[in-house]
């Protein structure tokens, strides 16, 4: 008795689901295969470009850190070897440093804009 | 996914030649596969998510993941099953992210021109929406796709030996919901 009921359920469900599926398939407004392919290609290229650019960004960061470290090291060396000279020319040195800090980001922005 | 700008698309056009064929199949082969599977896959996604618009997006995502995969698939049936496995994961991801966003995906489109059929489809859609996602996928794969227990297990990442019982319970649940809805 239970088996018969279960079979009836199974048949009813199968029929309902198939009707539902057919109705959905019939009404689906699908994009053309070419459009799906084109979008996938564009996205794959974007992903490839992002992956390719990642090591470059890392290298830029490392190079920037190296430049800052080198500048600090040179500054410390200069301070140790000739502190009087630095103190005498403190104003022009600070001005030059400030100018560099202003100009460097502008140069980076201009270089990237050209690319 | 963020839309690409015109500049970005132009830049992508200048990528090296190896980026020209980023997939393991040709466009022609893809077209054949798409024509054979897209409608059925869209219907599956629409019912798994309960949202026709979301199904449009997820269809694109499913084919993208399929094209990017390096799985070796010998036959059309293998390819179809693999597509449905990806679609299951994609729908699962979408459900998780919509839960995180607090979005309501209850927009079940009921297309069609015959009122009775449309009403019946809405009933089925509502009943399926009230089931657990895994049970929904189980009954759909079994009764619409006609997948074997092993194929269902592969698609849903379950043990083949547990499918029979799970399917039995899911079917019972759907039958009860359909009867409830028709009263």
Tab-separated table of C-alpha atoms in Angstrom:
chain	number	residue	atom	x	y	z
A	1	UNK	CA	0.000	0.000	0.000
A	2	UNK	CA	2.796	2.408	0.995
A	3	UNK	CA	4.785	1.418	-2.069
A	4	UNK	CA	1.824	2.100	-4.341
A	5	UNK	CA	1.339	5.515	-2.749
A	6	UNK	CA	5.028	6.225	-3.109
A	7	UNK	CA	4.998	5.242	-6.786
A	8	UNK	CA	2.033	7.525	-7.362
A	9	UNK	CA	3.937	10.361	-5.657
A	10	UNK	CA	6.989	9.687	-7.763
A	11	UNK	CA	4.963	9.762	-10.963
A	12	UNK	CA	3.175	12.941	-9.975
A	13	UNK	CA	6.414	14.645	-9.026
A	14	UNK	CA	8.128	13.571	-12.198
A	15	UNK	CA	5.237	14.910	-14.279
A	16	UNK	CA	5.072	18.207	-12.360
A	17	UNK	CA	8.808	18.763	-12.537
A	18	UNK	CA	9.010	17.934	-16.227
A	19	UNK	CA	6.139	20.303	-17.006
A	20	UNK	CA	7.835	22.977	-14.940
A	21	UNK	CA	11.125	22.352	-16.720
A	22	UNK	CA	9.539	22.477	-20.157
A	23	UNK	CA	7.734	25.702	-19.317
A	24	UNK	CA	10.907	27.321	-18.038
A	25	UNK	CA	12.938	26.136	-21.033
A	26	UNK	CA	10.268	27.440	-23.393
A	27	UNK	CA	10.155	30.854	-21.730
A	28	UNK	CA	13.893	31.294	-21.141
A	29	UNK	CA	15.415	34.286	-22.937
A	30	UNK	CA	18.967	33.141	-23.350
A	31	UNK	CA	21.835	35.176	-24.767
A	32	UNK	CA	23.427	33.957	-27.975
A	33	UNK	CA	26.276	31.461	-27.574
A	34	UNK	CA	28.609	33.933	-29.297
A	35	UNK	CA	27.843	36.604	-26.701
A	36	UNK	CA	28.474	34.201	-23.816
A	37	UNK	CA	31.751	33.164	-25.467
A	38	UNK	CA	32.798	36.786	-26.040
A	39	UNK	CA	32.047	37.789	-22.446
A	40	UNK	CA	33.970	34.776	-21.174
A	41	UNK	CA	36.925	35.650	-23.416
A	42	UNK	CA	36.992	39.248	-22.217
A	43	UNK	CA	36.819	38.136	-18.607
A	44	UNK	CA	39.532	35.522	-19.093
A	45	UNK	CA	41.788	38.192	-20.592
A	46	UNK	CA	41.023	40.572	-17.737
A	47	UNK	CA	41.863	37.833	-15.236
A	48	UNK	CA	45.072	37.005	-17.132
A	49	UNK	CA	46.051	40.683	-17.178
A	50	UNK	CA	45.357	41.012	-13.455
A	51	UNK	CA	47.480	37.953	-12.711
A	52	UNK	CA	50.264	39.227	-14.980
A	53	UNK	CA	50.227	42.656	-13.352
A	54	UNK	CA	50.427	41.309	-9.810
A	55	UNK	CA	54.200	40.557	-9.788
A	56	UNK	CA	54.856	43.974	-11.367
A	57	UNK	CA	52.955	45.689	-8.563
A	58	UNK	CA	54.890	43.666	-5.987
A	59	UNK	CA	58.194	44.602	-7.690
A	60	UNK	CA	57.194	48.290	-7.652
A	61	UNK	CA	56.438	48.087	-3.940
A	62	UNK	CA	59.769	46.394	-3.213
A	63	UNK	CA	61.635	48.959	-5.342
A	64	UNK	CA	59.891	51.813	-3.512
A	65	UNK	CA	60.774	50.338	-0.127
A	66	UNK	CA	64.412	49.897	-1.235
A	67	UNK	CA	64.628	53.528	-2.370
A	68	UNK	CA	63.243	54.759	0.974
A	69	UNK	CA	65.625	52.489	2.917
A	70	UNK	CA	68.602	53.659	0.815
A	71	UNK	CA	67.683	57.297	1.352
A	72	UNK	CA	67.428	56.753	5.117
A	73	UNK	CA	70.771	54.937	5.159
A	74	UNK	CA	72.466	57.728	3.189
A	75	UNK	CA	70.926	60.321	5.493
A	76	UNK	CA	72.165	58.490	8.579
A	77	UNK	CA	75.662	58.123	7.069
A	78	UNK	CA	75.785	61.789	6.182
A	79	UNK	CA	74.646	62.756	9.691
A	80	UNK	CA	77.398	60.626	11.242
A	81	UNK	CA	80.207	61.845	9.001
A	82	UNK	CA	79.420	65.554	8.751
A	83	UNK	CA	76.727	66.708	11.197
A	84	UNK	CA	78.018	70.303	11.260
A	85	UNK	CA	77.655	70.640	7.504
A	86	UNK	CA	74.089	69.311	7.647
A	87	UNK	CA	73.134	71.611	10.520
A	88	UNK	CA	74.598	74.613	8.654
A	89	UNK	CA	72.563	73.760	5.534
A	90	UNK	CA	69.484	72.443	7.329
A	91	UNK	CA	66.980	74.767	5.628
A	92	UNK	CA	68.019	74.068	1.994
A	93	UNK	CA	68.275	70.323	2.744
A	94	UNK	CA	64.787	70.163	4.271
A	95	UNK	CA	63.439	72.205	1.343
A	96	UNK	CA	65.085	69.837	-1.144
A	97	UNK	CA	63.673	66.815	0.708
A	98	UNK	CA	60.171	68.318	0.753
A	99	UNK	CA	60.452	69.097	-2.962
A	100	UNK	CA	61.452	65.504	-3.678
A	101	UNK	CA	58.502	64.211	-1.659
A	102	UNK	CA	56.162	66.431	-3.676
A	103	UNK	CA	57.689	65.768	-7.078
A	104	UNK	CA	58.104	61.978	-6.756
A	105	UNK	CA	54.365	61.112	-6.601
A	106	UNK	CA	53.660	63.558	-9.445
A	107	UNK	CA	56.345	61.885	-11.558
A	108	UNK	CA	54.861	58.458	-10.828
A	109	UNK	CA	51.359	59.670	-11.756
A	110	UNK	CA	52.609	61.206	-15.017
A	111	UNK	CA	54.563	58.063	-15.925
A	112	UNK	CA	51.552	55.814	-15.304
A	113	UNK	CA	49.247	58.162	-17.237
A	114	UNK	CA	51.561	57.883	-20.285
A	115	UNK	CA	51.295	54.039	-20.129
B	1	UNK	CA	31.309	41.038	-11.098
B	2	UNK	CA	32.462	44.588	-11.913
B	3	UNK	CA	31.721	45.700	-15.495
B	4	UNK	CA	34.745	46.463	-17.625
B	5	UNK	CA	35.258	49.952	-18.985
B	6	UNK	CA	35.847	50.641	-22.699
B	7	UNK	CA	39.487	51.523	-21.926
B	8	UNK	CA	40.016	48.251	-20.133
B	9	UNK	CA	38.522	46.297	-23.042
B	10	UNK	CA	40.764	48.198	-25.479
B	11	UNK	CA	43.803	47.388	-23.321
B	12	UNK	CA	42.822	43.736	-23.216
B	13	UNK	CA	42.744	43.699	-27.000
B	14	UNK	CA	46.455	44.481	-26.962
B	15	UNK	CA	47.380	41.426	-24.887
B	16	UNK	CA	49.849	38.903	-26.306
B	17	UNK	CA	48.809	36.126	-28.694
B	18	UNK	CA	48.701	33.385	-26.039
B	19	UNK	CA	45.756	35.193	-24.466
B	20	UNK	CA	43.769	34.857	-27.721
B	21	UNK	CA	42.743	31.258	-27.013
B	22	UNK	CA	42.322	31.168	-23.268
B	23	UNK	CA	40.031	28.107	-23.219
B	24	UNK	CA	40.394	24.397	-23.799
B	25	UNK	CA	37.689	24.291	-26.481
B	26	UNK	CA	36.981	26.150	-29.704
B	27	UNK	CA	34.132	28.608	-30.129
B	28	UNK	CA	32.422	26.219	-32.534
B	29	UNK	CA	32.530	23.352	-30.038
B	30	UNK	CA	31.262	25.706	-27.350
B	31	UNK	CA	28.322	26.758	-29.515
B	32	UNK	CA	27.266	23.135	-29.955
B	33	UNK	CA	27.526	22.469	-26.222
B	34	UNK	CA	25.684	25.683	-25.380
B	35	UNK	CA	22.780	24.949	-27.721
B	36	UNK	CA	22.475	21.500	-26.186
B	37	UNK	CA	22.658	22.496	-22.531
B	38	UNK	CA	21.829	26.181	-21.966
B	39	UNK	CA	18.043	25.982	-21.617
B	40	UNK	CA	18.126	23.056	-19.272
B	41	UNK	CA	20.923	24.618	-17.254
B	42	UNK	CA	19.104	27.948	-17.015
B	43	UNK	CA	15.940	26.202	-15.794
B	44	UNK	CA	17.998	24.379	-13.152
B	45	UNK	CA	19.611	27.632	-11.992
B	46	UNK	CA	16.254	29.440	-11.977
B	47	UNK	CA	14.776	26.778	-9.719
B	48	UNK	CA	17.856	26.442	-7.515
B	49	UNK	CA	17.944	30.179	-6.835
B	50	UNK	CA	14.248	31.031	-7.228
B	51	UNK	CA	15.324	34.111	-9.175
B	52	UNK	CA	15.186	34.239	-12.967
B	53	UNK	CA	17.377	37.342	-13.281
B	54	UNK	CA	20.016	35.861	-11.042
B	55	UNK	CA	19.867	32.689	-13.142
B	56	UNK	CA	20.822	34.784	-16.211
B	57	UNK	CA	24.008	35.941	-14.465
B	58	UNK	CA	24.792	32.549	-13.020
B	59	UNK	CA	24.453	30.940	-16.439
B	60	UNK	CA	27.289	33.138	-17.704
B	61	UNK	CA	29.339	32.375	-14.591
B	62	UNK	CA	28.762	28.632	-14.996
B	63	UNK	CA	29.959	28.590	-18.585
B	64	UNK	CA	32.927	30.784	-17.696
B	65	UNK	CA	34.034	28.398	-14.951
B	66	UNK	CA	33.484	25.476	-17.297
B	67	UNK	CA	35.608	27.054	-20.019
B	68	UNK	CA	38.374	27.904	-17.550
B	69	UNK	CA	38.481	24.433	-16.033
B	70	UNK	CA	41.166	22.001	-17.096
B	71	UNK	CA	39.098	18.863	-16.440
B	72	UNK	CA	39.319	16.228	-19.166
B	73	UNK	CA	35.799	15.214	-20.126
B	74	UNK	CA	35.406	12.396	-22.609
B	75	UNK	CA	31.747	12.487	-23.603
B	76	UNK	CA	28.892	14.944	-23.951
B	77	UNK	CA	27.204	13.381	-20.935
B	78	UNK	CA	30.329	13.961	-18.838
B	79	UNK	CA	30.433	17.576	-19.985
B	80	UNK	CA	26.763	18.044	-19.157
B	81	UNK	CA	27.142	16.508	-15.706
B	82	UNK	CA	30.204	18.641	-15.062
B	83	UNK	CA	28.268	21.767	-16.085
B	84	UNK	CA	25.520	20.897	-13.614
B	85	UNK	CA	28.087	20.339	-10.892
B	86	UNK	CA	29.511	23.806	-11.551
B	87	UNK	CA	25.988	25.262	-11.639
B	88	UNK	CA	25.247	23.667	-8.259
B	89	UNK	CA	28.349	25.310	-6.775
B	90	UNK	CA	27.599	28.636	-8.434
B	91	UNK	CA	24.033	28.617	-7.071
B	92	UNK	CA	25.379	27.679	-3.644
B	93	UNK	CA	27.850	30.600	-3.730
B	94	UNK	CA	25.069	32.974	-4.834
B	95	UNK	CA	22.830	31.806	-2.006
B	96	UNK	CA	25.607	32.369	0.510
B	97	UNK	CA	26.391	35.850	-0.767
B	98	UNK	CA	22.714	36.854	-0.927
B	99	UNK	CA	22.314	35.660	2.663
B	100	UNK	CA	25.294	37.821	3.580
B	101	UNK	CA	23.731	40.796	1.754
B	102	UNK	CA	20.318	40.124	3.308
B	103	UNK	CA	18.793	40.115	-0.187
B	104	UNK	CA	15.391	38.576	-0.889
B	105	UNK	CA	15.438	36.289	-3.932
B	106	UNK	CA	11.785	35.429	-4.000
B	107	UNK	CA	11.210	36.759	-7.511
B	108	UNK	CA	10.024	33.539	-9.112
B	109	UNK	CA	9.087	34.456	-12.663
B	110	UNK	CA	6.151	32.439	-13.933
B	111	UNK	CA	6.405	32.744	-17.685
B	112	UNK	CA	4.095	31.081	-20.145
B	113	UNK	CA	0.896	31.737	-21.974
B	114	UNK	CA	-1.387	29.031	-20.664
B	115	UNK	CA	-2.767	30.152	-17.316
B	116	UNK	CA	-3.203	26.691	-15.849
B	117	UNK	CA	0.290	25.611	-16.787
B	118	UNK	CA	1.705	28.845	-15.427
B	119	UNK	CA	-0.182	28.379	-12.164
B	120	UNK	CA	1.103	24.830	-11.888
B	121	UNK	CA	4.636	26.020	-12.523
B	122	UNK	CA	4.278	28.630	-9.831
B	123	UNK	CA	3.091	25.885	-7.481
B	124	UNK	CA	6.098	23.747	-8.325
B	125	UNK	CA	8.374	26.781	-8.025
B	126	UNK	CA	6.963	27.655	-4.609
B	127	UNK	CA	7.138	24.091	-3.393
B	128	UNK	CA	10.747	23.789	-4.530
B	129	UNK	CA	11.601	27.130	-2.930
B	130	UNK	CA	10.403	25.771	0.417
B	131	UNK	CA	12.698	22.763	0.205
B	132	UNK	CA	16.315	22.562	1.323
B	133	UNK	CA	18.677	23.481	-1.529
B	134	UNK	CA	20.184	20.000	-1.578
B	135	UNK	CA	16.761	18.309	-1.750
B	136	UNK	CA	15.733	20.690	-4.518
B	137	UNK	CA	18.791	19.742	-6.539
B	138	UNK	CA	18.252	16.036	-5.821
B	139	UNK	CA	14.714	15.859	-7.175
B	140	UNK	CA	15.528	18.071	-10.142
B	141	UNK	CA	18.562	16.052	-11.193
B	142	UNK	CA	16.723	12.778	-10.695
B	143	UNK	CA	13.389	13.585	-12.342
B	144	UNK	CA	14.167	16.307	-14.845
B	145	UNK	CA	17.676	15.378	-15.944
B	146	UNK	CA	17.133	11.666	-15.403
B	147	UNK	CA	20.552	11.408	-13.768
B	148	UNK	CA	21.635	8.149	-12.168
B	149	UNK	CA	22.369	7.975	-8.451
B	150	UNK	CA	26.091	8.009	-9.192
B	151	UNK	CA	25.762	11.082	-11.416
B	152	UNK	CA	23.709	12.860	-8.761
B	153	UNK	CA	26.314	11.960	-6.147
B	154	UNK	CA	29.094	13.329	-8.381
B	155	UNK	CA	27.180	16.524	-9.092
B	156	UNK	CA	26.278	17.243	-5.473
B	157	UNK	CA	29.428	15.872	-3.856
B	158	UNK	CA	27.588	13.158	-1.916
B	159	UNK	CA	28.069	9.419	-1.382
B	160	UNK	CA	26.246	7.358	-4.040
B	161	UNK	CA	24.995	4.956	-1.364
B	162	UNK	CA	23.137	7.751	0.446
B	163	UNK	CA	21.311	9.082	-2.619
B	164	UNK	CA	18.460	6.568	-2.610
B	165	UNK	CA	17.306	7.442	0.904
B	166	UNK	CA	17.859	11.171	0.472
B	167	UNK	CA	15.934	11.147	-2.779
B	168	UNK	CA	13.097	9.227	-1.172
B	169	UNK	CA	12.842	11.821	1.621
B	170	UNK	CA	13.105	14.755	-0.775
B	171	UNK	CA	10.379	13.286	-2.966
B	172	UNK	CA	8.113	12.792	0.034
B	173	UNK	CA	8.691	16.366	1.091
B	174	UNK	CA	7.972	17.743	-2.382
B	175	UNK	CA	4.828	15.622	-2.693
B	176	UNK	CA	3.597	16.950	0.644
B	177	UNK	CA	4.319	20.538	-0.376
B	178	UNK	CA	2.568	20.096	-3.724
B	179	UNK	CA	-0.486	18.575	-2.056
B	180	UNK	CA	-0.475	21.374	0.503
B	181	UNK	CA	-0.298	23.941	-2.284
B	182	UNK	CA	-3.128	22.387	-4.296
B	183	UNK	CA	-5.561	22.413	-1.349
